[in-house]
Amino acid sequence: FPYVALSTLLMLIYADLSLGTLINLVFTHKGHVVTIGPAFTFSMLGCLRDTLLAGCYLIFFLVLCFSGLWPMVKLFLLVWAWQAPAHRLSIEKRGKLLEFLDEYGRFGFVDTWMAMFAIAGYRLKWTSSDGQTSMLVEPVATLPFYAFIGAFVVSVVLGHIACFVHRRAHMCDRTAASTELPAQEEKLQPRALCTSVSLFEAHVLAVVFILSGTLVFVGGMLDSFHMKTEGLVASFVLDMPDPTRKYGLVTLATAITDANPGDLGAIALRSVLMLFAFIIPLVVMLAFLMLWVIPLRKSSQQALLTACRSLYACSAYDVFVLALIVSRNEMGLLSEYLV
């Protein structure tokens, strides 16, 4: 466990100190392709410098704290909680620490979403009327960018493993202290959690779960923001008939592979974004609804509740919303500074 955490930390450092995204200019004429660039380069340190000089203090704070420092701090604390003896870190405090790290570790993903907004915004294409000449402003994600995504996924898995081992050890201690209670609990008839409250409260909470899942699905499928390209390039050089491009959570993720068909890195990135920000939040609502209405034995309820906690810790829908709100307020200011 500590060696995997150390390797993940090295991946994060490598990703933070290297160029994450490049922007190339690709000219095509009668089948001949010429690539000029990179015209712009983006890295963690460069992004911090540019956002600070542009006055984008919210983006600066999110990139520095959530994507720069927080993933590394999480790994250090995971290793410490894994290695620390009981007299230095009590079982109760260790459990609270691991649950906190597991639940809020997903916010290290906020920088990736803002990078996806930038990639979608900077991608522009012009094609001549005869179709023989074109110009493409092409953002390209490099290996360090994918390394950061991989390190984030590994850190999430490590948090789940640490929590699982802690809960399993704690459960074994409780079982050893009382061997009769689990046997008595298994003899009880399965019952749904909703039966422990009034009928009205049971229906209200069930409706809340269904409504929440529906809102997540609809919100992910619909267009939730738009990007507008303005200025001399859009009006005269590219002659864009519609400078406004609309995106939603799903369409933004699928645009990655639409722009790079067959690219394994783009496919993996789209899969990670869709999994954490769209599929898992839907599964969480379904799992909570099942836990609420399906009659289960107490041991099965505890197992399903543990699964719900782990899934909720991976659910990054709120991270997407946070990145969207901050980008809505300051991404235009950063673009003006860069261009």
Tab-separated table of N, CA, C and O in Angstrom, residues 62-121:
chain	number	residue	atom	x	y	z
A	62	LEU	N	-8.607	27.118	-6.783
A	62	LEU	CA	-9.013	25.737	-7.037
A	62	LEU	C	-7.858	24.899	-7.573
A	62	LEU	O	-7.658	23.760	-7.151
A	63	VAL	N	-7.108	25.455	-8.520
A	63	VAL	CA	-6.000	24.708	-9.103
A	63	VAL	C	-4.919	24.445	-8.061
A	63	VAL	O	-4.393	23.324	-7.955
A	64	LEU	N	-4.582	25.465	-7.271
A	64	LEU	CA	-3.520	25.310	-6.273
A	64	LEU	C	-3.918	24.353	-5.155
A	64	LEU	O	-3.181	23.416	-4.835
A	65	CYS	N	-5.093	24.581	-4.587
A	65	CYS	CA	-5.491	23.819	-3.398
A	65	CYS	C	-6.099	22.459	-3.738
A	65	CYS	O	-5.705	21.441	-3.171
A	66	PHE	N	-7.045	22.437	-4.666
A	66	PHE	CA	-7.783	21.202	-4.926
A	66	PHE	C	-7.032	20.231	-5.833
A	66	PHE	O	-7.084	19.028	-5.625
A	67	SER	N	-6.344	20.755	-6.859
A	67	SER	CA	-5.666	19.877	-7.807
A	67	SER	C	-4.161	19.797	-7.571
A	67	SER	O	-3.533	18.834	-8.003
A	68	GLY	N	-3.591	20.793	-6.912
A	68	GLY	CA	-2.158	20.769	-6.650
A	68	GLY	C	-1.801	20.164	-5.312
A	68	GLY	O	-1.068	19.162	-5.236
A	69	LEU	N	-2.312	20.748	-4.235
A	69	LEU	CA	-1.922	20.323	-2.893
A	69	LEU	C	-2.771	19.172	-2.347
A	69	LEU	O	-2.234	18.236	-1.737
A	70	TRP	N	-4.084	19.238	-2.555
A	70	TRP	CA	-4.979	18.288	-1.912
A	70	TRP	C	-4.701	16.825	-2.277
A	70	TRP	O	-4.654	15.971	-1.387
A	71	PRO	N	-4.482	16.457	-3.555
A	71	PRO	CA	-4.193	15.052	-3.859
A	71	PRO	C	-2.938	14.541	-3.160
A	71	PRO	O	-2.895	13.378	-2.717
A	72	MET	N	-1.908	15.388	-3.038
A	72	MET	CA	-0.688	14.961	-2.366
A	72	MET	C	-0.895	14.835	-0.858
A	72	MET	O	-0.419	13.883	-0.227
A	73	VAL	N	-1.609	15.800	-0.284
A	73	VAL	CA	-1.905	15.724	1.151
A	73	VAL	C	-2.720	14.479	1.463
A	73	VAL	O	-2.489	13.790	2.464
A	74	LYS	N	-3.664	14.150	0.585
A	74	LYS	CA	-4.480	12.957	0.785
A	74	LYS	C	-3.624	11.700	0.821
A	74	LYS	O	-3.803	10.831	1.685
A	75	LEU	N	-2.678	11.591	-0.100
A	75	LEU	CA	-1.821	10.407	-0.140
A	75	LEU	C	-0.951	10.310	1.107
A	75	LEU	O	-0.774	9.222	1.673
A	76	PHE	N	-0.398	11.445	1.560
A	76	PHE	CA	0.411	11.434	2.781
A	76	PHE	C	-0.417	10.975	3.981
A	76	PHE	O	0.037	10.158	4.800
A	77	LEU	N	-1.635	11.498	4.101
A	77	LEU	CA	-2.483	11.129	5.230
A	77	LEU	C	-2.946	9.679	5.141
A	77	LEU	O	-3.095	9.010	6.170
A	78	LEU	N	-3.173	9.172	3.938
A	78	LEU	CA	-3.541	7.765	3.778
A	78	LEU	C	-2.427	6.848	4.267
A	78	LEU	O	-2.677	5.868	4.987
A	79	VAL	N	-1.202	7.171	3.874
A	79	VAL	CA	-0.062	6.350	4.312
A	79	VAL	C	0.127	6.449	5.822
A	79	VAL	O	0.407	5.452	6.496
A	80	TRP	N	-0.045	7.654	6.363
A	80	TRP	CA	0.103	7.824	7.812
A	80	TRP	C	-0.962	7.031	8.569
A	80	TRP	O	-0.664	6.363	9.555
A	81	ALA	N	-2.212	7.108	8.098
A	81	ALA	CA	-3.282	6.345	8.747
A	81	ALA	C	-3.051	4.843	8.600
A	81	ALA	O	-3.423	4.067	9.493
A	82	TRP	N	-2.444	4.416	7.505
A	82	TRP	CA	-2.165	2.994	7.281
A	82	TRP	C	-1.060	2.488	8.204
A	82	TRP	O	-1.089	1.352	8.687
A	83	GLN	N	-0.055	3.345	8.465
A	83	GLN	CA	1.128	2.926	9.204
A	83	GLN	C	1.083	3.262	10.689
A	83	GLN	O	1.776	2.620	11.485
A	84	ALA	N	0.312	4.270	11.085
A	84	ALA	CA	0.366	4.778	12.459
A	84	ALA	C	-0.148	3.743	13.449
A	84	ALA	O	-1.201	3.128	13.225
A	85	PRO	N	0.551	3.523	14.542
A	85	PRO	CA	0.067	2.591	15.580
A	85	PRO	C	-1.123	3.169	16.332
A	85	PRO	O	-1.398	4.375	16.273
A	86	ALA	N	-1.818	2.309	17.068
A	86	ALA	CA	-3.054	2.712	17.738
A	86	ALA	C	-2.814	3.759	18.818
A	86	ALA	O	-3.695	4.573	19.097
A	87	HIS	N	-1.632	3.740	19.452
A	87	HIS	CA	-1.392	4.717	20.520
A	87	HIS	C	-1.143	6.118	19.961
A	87	HIS	O	-1.200	7.108	20.691
A	88	ARG	N	-0.840	6.231	18.668
A	88	ARG	CA	-0.681	7.543	18.043
A	88	ARG	C	-1.943	8.001	17.330
A	88	ARG	O	-2.234	9.194	17.265
A	89	LEU	N	-2.653	7.052	16.747
A	89	LEU	CA	-3.893	7.366	16.044
A	89	LEU	C	-4.926	6.322	16.449
A	89	LEU	O	-4.845	5.163	16.045
A	90	SER	N	-5.886	6.738	17.267
A	90	SER	CA	-6.882	5.798	17.766
A	90	SER	C	-7.741	5.270	16.619
A	90	SER	O	-7.812	5.859	15.537
A	91	ILE	N	-8.393	4.135	16.884
A	91	ILE	CA	-9.224	3.507	15.860
A	91	ILE	C	-10.357	4.442	15.433
A	91	ILE	O	-10.683	4.562	14.243
A	92	GLU	N	-10.947	5.124	16.401
A	92	GLU	CA	-12.048	6.036	16.080
A	92	GLU	C	-11.582	7.198	15.213
A	92	GLU	O	-12.212	7.538	14.203
A	93	LYS	N	-10.444	7.811	15.576
A	93	LYS	CA	-9.928	8.932	14.793
A	93	LYS	C	-9.458	8.470	13.414
A	93	LYS	O	-9.618	9.189	12.426
A	94	ARG	N	-8.888	7.278	13.350
A	94	ARG	CA	-8.459	6.754	12.061
A	94	ARG	C	-9.644	6.548	11.127
A	94	ARG	O	-9.582	6.865	9.934
A	95	GLY	N	-10.743	6.043	11.674
A	95	GLY	CA	-11.938	5.852	10.867
A	95	GLY	C	-12.487	7.159	10.327
A	95	GLY	O	-12.851	7.261	9.146
A	96	LYS	N	-12.540	8.173	11.189
A	96	LYS	CA	-13.035	9.484	10.741
A	96	LYS	C	-12.122	10.095	9.693
A	96	LYS	O	-12.583	10.697	8.714
A	97	LEU	N	-10.807	9.947	9.888
A	97	LEU	CA	-9.858	10.498	8.932
A	97	LEU	C	-9.987	9.815	7.574
A	97	LEU	O	-10.028	10.482	6.524
A	98	LEU	N	-10.073	8.491	7.577
A	98	LEU	CA	-10.176	7.754	6.321
A	98	LEU	C	-11.488	8.057	5.597
A	98	LEU	O	-11.508	8.181	4.365
A	99	GLU	N	-12.574	8.184	6.337
A	99	GLU	CA	-13.850	8.525	5.705
A	99	GLU	C	-13.809	9.928	5.104
A	99	GLU	O	-14.354	10.163	4.013
A	100	PHE	N	-13.163	10.858	5.791
A	100	PHE	CA	-13.033	12.223	5.260
A	100	PHE	C	-12.210	12.224	3.975
A	100	PHE	O	-12.592	12.846	2.975
A	101	LEU	N	-11.070	11.524	3.987
A	101	LEU	CA	-10.218	11.476	2.800
A	101	LEU	C	-10.922	10.785	1.642
A	101	LEU	O	-10.802	11.213	0.481
A	102	ASP	N	-11.675	9.740	1.949
A	102	ASP	CA	-12.362	8.998	0.902
A	102	ASP	C	-13.496	9.814	0.296
A	102	ASP	O	-13.718	9.783	-0.924
A	103	GLU	N	-14.187	10.558	1.131
A	103	GLU	CA	-15.365	11.289	0.655
A	103	GLU	C	-15.004	12.540	-0.127
A	103	GLU	O	-15.662	12.872	-1.120
A	104	TYR	N	-13.947	13.241	0.297
A	104	TYR	CA	-13.628	14.523	-0.327
A	104	TYR	C	-12.410	14.464	-1.247
A	104	TYR	O	-12.001	15.486	-1.788
A	105	GLY	N	-11.864	13.265	-1.451
A	105	GLY	CA	-10.749	13.144	-2.370
A	105	GLY	C	-11.124	13.443	-3.805
A	105	GLY	O	-10.275	13.810	-4.618
A	106	ARG	N	-12.409	13.296	-4.155
A	106	ARG	CA	-12.854	13.516	-5.529
A	106	ARG	C	-12.702	14.958	-5.989
A	106	ARG	O	-12.700	15.233	-7.199
A	107	PHE	N	-12.558	15.905	-5.062
A	107	PHE	CA	-12.456	17.305	-5.466
A	107	PHE	C	-11.110	17.613	-6.110
A	107	PHE	O	-10.932	18.708	-6.655
A	108	GLY	N	-10.169	16.667	-6.069
A	108	GLY	CA	-8.948	16.835	-6.833
A	108	GLY	C	-9.171	16.762	-8.326
A	108	GLY	O	-8.258	17.032	-9.121
A	109	PHE	N	-10.385	16.412	-8.737
A	109	PHE	CA	-10.744	16.267	-10.142
A	109	PHE	C	-11.220	17.569	-10.773
A	109	PHE	O	-11.464	17.614	-11.978
A	110	VAL	N	-11.336	18.633	-9.976
A	110	VAL	CA	-11.946	19.866	-10.477
A	110	VAL	C	-11.088	20.500	-11.572
A	110	VAL	O	-11.614	21.065	-12.547
A	111	ASP	N	-9.773	20.407	-11.453
A	111	ASP	CA	-8.894	20.994	-12.454
A	111	ASP	C	-9.052	20.313	-13.810
A	111	ASP	O	-8.953	20.957	-14.856
A	112	THR	N	-9.315	19.001	-13.799
A	112	THR	CA	-9.499	18.269	-15.055
A	112	THR	C	-10.732	18.764	-15.796
A	112	THR	O	-10.719	18.918	-17.027
A	113	TRP	N	-11.810	19.019	-15.065
A	113	TRP	CA	-13.020	19.517	-15.717
A	113	TRP	C	-12.791	20.897	-16.319
A	113	TRP	O	-13.237	21.188	-17.437
A	114	MET	N	-12.076	21.770	-15.598
A	114	MET	CA	-11.799	23.096	-16.155
A	114	MET	C	-10.899	22.988	-17.380
A	114	MET	O	-11.029	23.764	-18.329
A	115	ALA	N	-9.986	22.006	-17.370
A	115	ALA	CA	-9.159	21.782	-18.559
A	115	ALA	C	-10.010	21.329	-19.739
A	115	ALA	O	-9.756	21.724	-20.885
A	116	MET	N	-11.041	20.519	-19.468
A	116	MET	CA	-11.924	20.075	-20.545
A	116	MET	C	-12.724	21.240	-21.109
A	116	MET	O	-12.961	21.321	-22.319
A	117	PHE	N	-13.156	22.172	-20.248
A	117	PHE	CA	-13.842	23.367	-20.737
A	117	PHE	C	-12.920	24.165	-21.665
A	117	PHE	O	-13.350	24.651	-22.720
A	118	ALA	N	-11.644	24.300	-21.272
A	118	ALA	CA	-10.696	25.059	-22.081
A	118	ALA	C	-10.429	24.363	-23.412
A	118	ALA	O	-10.362	25.017	-24.458
A	119	ILE	N	-10.285	23.032	-23.377
A	119	ILE	CA	-10.032	22.287	-24.609
A	119	ILE	C	-11.202	22.450	-25.582
A	119	ILE	O	-11.024	22.668	-26.785
A	120	ALA	N	-12.424	22.349	-25.039
A	120	ALA	CA	-13.601	22.518	-25.899
A	120	ALA	C	-13.705	23.941	-26.432
A	120	ALA	O	-14.115	24.169	-27.579
A	121	GLY	N	-13.319	24.919	-25.625
A	121	GLY	CA	-13.429	26.310	-26.055
A	121	GLY	C	-12.403	26.701	-27.093
A	121	GLY	O	-12.688	27.493	-28.006
